[in-house]
PDB file of C-alpha atoms in Angstrom:
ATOM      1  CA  UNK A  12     197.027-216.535  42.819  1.00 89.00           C
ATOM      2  CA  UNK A  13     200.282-215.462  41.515  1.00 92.00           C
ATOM      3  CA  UNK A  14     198.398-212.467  39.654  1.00 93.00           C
ATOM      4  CA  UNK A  15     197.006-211.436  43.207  1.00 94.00           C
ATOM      5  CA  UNK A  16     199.886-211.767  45.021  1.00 94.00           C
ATOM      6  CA  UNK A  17     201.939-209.511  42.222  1.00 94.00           C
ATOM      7  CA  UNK A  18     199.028-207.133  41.501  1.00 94.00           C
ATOM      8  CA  UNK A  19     199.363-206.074  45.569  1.00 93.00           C
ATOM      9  CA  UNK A  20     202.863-205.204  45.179  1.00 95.00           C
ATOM     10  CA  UNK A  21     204.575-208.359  46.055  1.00 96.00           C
ATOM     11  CA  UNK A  22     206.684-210.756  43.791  1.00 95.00           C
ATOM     12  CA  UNK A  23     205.438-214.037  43.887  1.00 95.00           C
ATOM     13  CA  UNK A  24     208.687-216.882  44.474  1.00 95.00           C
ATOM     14  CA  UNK A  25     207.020-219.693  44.381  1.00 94.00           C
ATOM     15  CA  UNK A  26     203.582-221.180  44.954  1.00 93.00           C
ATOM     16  CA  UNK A  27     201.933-225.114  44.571  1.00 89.00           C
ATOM     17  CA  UNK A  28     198.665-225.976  45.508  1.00 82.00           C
ATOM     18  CA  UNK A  29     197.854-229.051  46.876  1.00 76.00           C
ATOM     19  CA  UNK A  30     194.606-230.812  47.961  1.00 72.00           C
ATOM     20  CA  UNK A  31     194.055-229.605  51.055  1.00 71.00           C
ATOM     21  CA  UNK A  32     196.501-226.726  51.435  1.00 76.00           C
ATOM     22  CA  UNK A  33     199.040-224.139  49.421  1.00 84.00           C
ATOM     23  CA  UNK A  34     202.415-222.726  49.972  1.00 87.00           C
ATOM     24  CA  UNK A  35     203.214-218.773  48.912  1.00 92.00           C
ATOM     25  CA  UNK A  36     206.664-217.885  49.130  1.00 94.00           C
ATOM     26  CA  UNK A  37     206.750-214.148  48.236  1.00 94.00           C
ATOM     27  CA  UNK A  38     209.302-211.322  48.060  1.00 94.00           C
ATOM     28  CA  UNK A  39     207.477-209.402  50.695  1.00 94.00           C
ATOM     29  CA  UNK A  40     206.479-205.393  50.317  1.00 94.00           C
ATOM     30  CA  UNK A  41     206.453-203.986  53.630  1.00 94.00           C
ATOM     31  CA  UNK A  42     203.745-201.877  52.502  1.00 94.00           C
ATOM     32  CA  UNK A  43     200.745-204.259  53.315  1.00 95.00           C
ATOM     33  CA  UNK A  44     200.057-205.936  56.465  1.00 95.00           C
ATOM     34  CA  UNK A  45     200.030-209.840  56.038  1.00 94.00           C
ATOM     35  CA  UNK A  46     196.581-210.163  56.989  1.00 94.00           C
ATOM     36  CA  UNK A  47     195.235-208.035  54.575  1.00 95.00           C
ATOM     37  CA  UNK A  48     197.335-209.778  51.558  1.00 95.00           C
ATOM     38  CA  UNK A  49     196.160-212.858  52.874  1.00 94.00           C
ATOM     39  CA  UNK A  50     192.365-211.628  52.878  1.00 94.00           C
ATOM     40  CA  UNK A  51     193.051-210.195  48.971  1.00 94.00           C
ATOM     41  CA  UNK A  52     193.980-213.946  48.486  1.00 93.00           C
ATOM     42  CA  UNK A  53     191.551-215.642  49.929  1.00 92.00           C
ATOM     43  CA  UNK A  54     188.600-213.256  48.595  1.00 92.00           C
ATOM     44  CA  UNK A  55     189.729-213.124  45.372  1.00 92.00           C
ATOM     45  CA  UNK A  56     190.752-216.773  44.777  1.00 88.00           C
ATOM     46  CA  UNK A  57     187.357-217.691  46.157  1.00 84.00           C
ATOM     47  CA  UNK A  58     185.402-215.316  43.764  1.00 84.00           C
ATOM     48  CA  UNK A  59     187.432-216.324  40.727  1.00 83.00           C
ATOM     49  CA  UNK A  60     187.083-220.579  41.141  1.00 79.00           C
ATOM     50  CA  UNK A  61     182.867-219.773  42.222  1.00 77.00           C
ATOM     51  CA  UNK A  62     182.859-217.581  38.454  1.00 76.00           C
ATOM     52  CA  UNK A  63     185.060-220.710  36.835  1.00 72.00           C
ATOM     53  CA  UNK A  64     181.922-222.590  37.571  1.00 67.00           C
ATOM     54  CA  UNK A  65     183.190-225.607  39.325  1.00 62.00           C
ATOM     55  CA  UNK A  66     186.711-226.698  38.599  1.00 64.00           C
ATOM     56  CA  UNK A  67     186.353-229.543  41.418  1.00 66.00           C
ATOM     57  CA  UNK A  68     183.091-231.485  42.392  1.00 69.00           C
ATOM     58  CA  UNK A  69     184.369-230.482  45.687  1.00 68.00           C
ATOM     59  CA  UNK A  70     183.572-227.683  47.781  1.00 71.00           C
ATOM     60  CA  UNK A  71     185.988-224.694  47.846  1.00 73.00           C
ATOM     61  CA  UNK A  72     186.626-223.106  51.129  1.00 76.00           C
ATOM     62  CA  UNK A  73     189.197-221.454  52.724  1.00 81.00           C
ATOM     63  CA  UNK A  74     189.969-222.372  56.014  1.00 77.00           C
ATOM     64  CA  UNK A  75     190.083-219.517  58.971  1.00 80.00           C
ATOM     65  CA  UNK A  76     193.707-218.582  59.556  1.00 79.00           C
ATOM     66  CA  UNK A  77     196.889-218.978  57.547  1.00 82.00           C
ATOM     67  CA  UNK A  78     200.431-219.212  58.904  1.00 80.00           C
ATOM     68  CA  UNK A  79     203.182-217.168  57.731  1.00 85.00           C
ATOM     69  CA  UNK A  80     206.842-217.438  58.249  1.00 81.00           C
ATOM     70  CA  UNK A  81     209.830-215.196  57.292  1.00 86.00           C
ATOM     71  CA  UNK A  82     212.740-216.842  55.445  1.00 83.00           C
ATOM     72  CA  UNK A  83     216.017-215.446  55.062  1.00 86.00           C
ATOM     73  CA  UNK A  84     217.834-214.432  51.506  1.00 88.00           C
ATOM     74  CA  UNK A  85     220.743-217.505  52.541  1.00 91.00           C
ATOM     75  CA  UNK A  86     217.368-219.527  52.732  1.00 85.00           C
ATOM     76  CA  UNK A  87     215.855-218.711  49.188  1.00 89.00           C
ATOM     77  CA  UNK A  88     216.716-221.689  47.312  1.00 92.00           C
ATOM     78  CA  UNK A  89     216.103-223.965  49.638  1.00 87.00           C
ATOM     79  CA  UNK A  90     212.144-222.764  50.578  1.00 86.00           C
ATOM     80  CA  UNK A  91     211.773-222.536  46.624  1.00 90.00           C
ATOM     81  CA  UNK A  92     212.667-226.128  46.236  1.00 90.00           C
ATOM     82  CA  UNK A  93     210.738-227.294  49.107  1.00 84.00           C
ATOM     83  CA  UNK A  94     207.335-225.787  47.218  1.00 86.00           C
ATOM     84  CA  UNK A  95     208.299-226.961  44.227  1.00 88.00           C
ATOM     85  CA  UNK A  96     208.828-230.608  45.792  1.00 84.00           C
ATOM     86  CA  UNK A  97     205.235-230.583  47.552  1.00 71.00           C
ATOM     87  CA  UNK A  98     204.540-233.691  45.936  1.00 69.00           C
ATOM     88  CA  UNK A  99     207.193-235.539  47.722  1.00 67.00           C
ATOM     89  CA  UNK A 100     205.534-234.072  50.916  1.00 52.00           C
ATOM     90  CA  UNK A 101     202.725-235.714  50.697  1.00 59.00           C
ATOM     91  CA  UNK A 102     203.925-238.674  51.159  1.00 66.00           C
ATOM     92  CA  UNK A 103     203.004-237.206  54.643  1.00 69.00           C
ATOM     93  CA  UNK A 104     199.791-236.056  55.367  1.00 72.00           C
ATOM     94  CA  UNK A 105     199.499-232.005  55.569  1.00 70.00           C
ATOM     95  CA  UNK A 106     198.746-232.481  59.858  1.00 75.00           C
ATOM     96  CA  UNK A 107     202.033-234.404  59.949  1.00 78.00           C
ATOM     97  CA  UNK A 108     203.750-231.955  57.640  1.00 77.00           C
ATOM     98  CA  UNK A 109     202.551-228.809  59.441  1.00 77.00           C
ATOM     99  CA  UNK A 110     204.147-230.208  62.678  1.00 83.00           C
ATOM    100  CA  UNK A 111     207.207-230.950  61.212  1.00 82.00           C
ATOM    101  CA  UNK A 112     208.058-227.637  60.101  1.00 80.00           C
ATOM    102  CA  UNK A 113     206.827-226.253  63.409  1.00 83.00           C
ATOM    103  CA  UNK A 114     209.240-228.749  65.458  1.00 85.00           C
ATOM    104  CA  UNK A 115     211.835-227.737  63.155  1.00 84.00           C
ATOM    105  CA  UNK A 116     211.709-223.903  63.564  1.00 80.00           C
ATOM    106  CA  UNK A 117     210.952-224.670  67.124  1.00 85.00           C
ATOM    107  CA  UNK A 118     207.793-222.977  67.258  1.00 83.00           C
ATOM    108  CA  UNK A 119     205.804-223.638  70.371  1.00 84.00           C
ATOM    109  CA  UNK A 120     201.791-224.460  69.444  1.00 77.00           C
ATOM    110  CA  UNK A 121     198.754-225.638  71.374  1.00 78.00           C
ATOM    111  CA  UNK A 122     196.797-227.925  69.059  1.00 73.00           C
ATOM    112  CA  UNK A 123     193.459-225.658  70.090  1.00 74.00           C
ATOM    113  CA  UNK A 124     195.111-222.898  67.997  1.00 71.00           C
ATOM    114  CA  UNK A 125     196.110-225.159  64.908  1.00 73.00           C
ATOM    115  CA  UNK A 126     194.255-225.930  61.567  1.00 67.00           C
ATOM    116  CA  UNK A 127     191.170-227.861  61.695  1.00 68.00           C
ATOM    117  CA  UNK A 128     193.117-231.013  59.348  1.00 60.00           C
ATOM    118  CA  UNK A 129     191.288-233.255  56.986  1.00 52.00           C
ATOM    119  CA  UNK A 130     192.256-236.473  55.482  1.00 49.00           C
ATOM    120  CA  UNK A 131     190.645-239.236  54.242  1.00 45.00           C
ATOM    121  CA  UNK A 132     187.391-236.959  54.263  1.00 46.00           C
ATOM    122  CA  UNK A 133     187.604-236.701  58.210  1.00 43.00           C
ATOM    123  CA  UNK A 134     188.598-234.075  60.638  1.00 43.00           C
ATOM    124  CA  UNK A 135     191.867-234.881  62.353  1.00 41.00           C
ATOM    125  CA  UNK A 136     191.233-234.029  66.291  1.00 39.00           C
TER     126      UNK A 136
END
């Protein structure tokens, strides 16, 4: 992912992936919409692990949306840490997670409008 992210024009910070979800932090070029990096990742992530012929007897699929938040330079280190520390985080479970960082940025959500979250095999309501 770090070769898609670089190869349309952004600088990849940091990434992890993690069971059921993945942090980007990238140095951001202006000059593609979100949504359309976010496609390139998903498409291309998706066609490289189906040619890889199974690297999990799981399933790969991406889930419909994403979320994306901006970061300030002041804020660098600590975002890059916080990827790099995902395994700490799941101590909590990604729902749990997801809401904290959404309480602590003070964004407003519906739960219609979040993720679809899965744990244990199950789909959180």
């Amino acid at each position: 992912m770090t070769g898609i992210v670089n190869n349309n024009g952004h600088k990849t910070l940091a990434i992890n992936c993690m069971p059921d979800h993945i942090h980007i932090f990238i140095g951001y070029n202006v000059n593609q919409l979100i949504p359309n990096l976010v496609e390139n990742i998903k498409t291309s992530s998706n066609a490289w692990e189906k040619k890889e012929e199974k690297l999990s007897k799981y399933k790969f699929e991406w889930q419909r949306g994403y979320e994306a938040f901006s970061h300030s330079r002041s804020q660098l280190d600590t975002v890059v840490k916080y990827i790099q520390n995902q395994e700490q985080h799941q101590k909590k479970s990604f729902r749990n997670e997801y809401l904290e960082i959404l309480r602590k940025i003070d964004i407003k959500y519906q739960y219609e409008y979040l993720f679809e979250f899965f744990e244990n095999g199950g789909v959180w309501d």
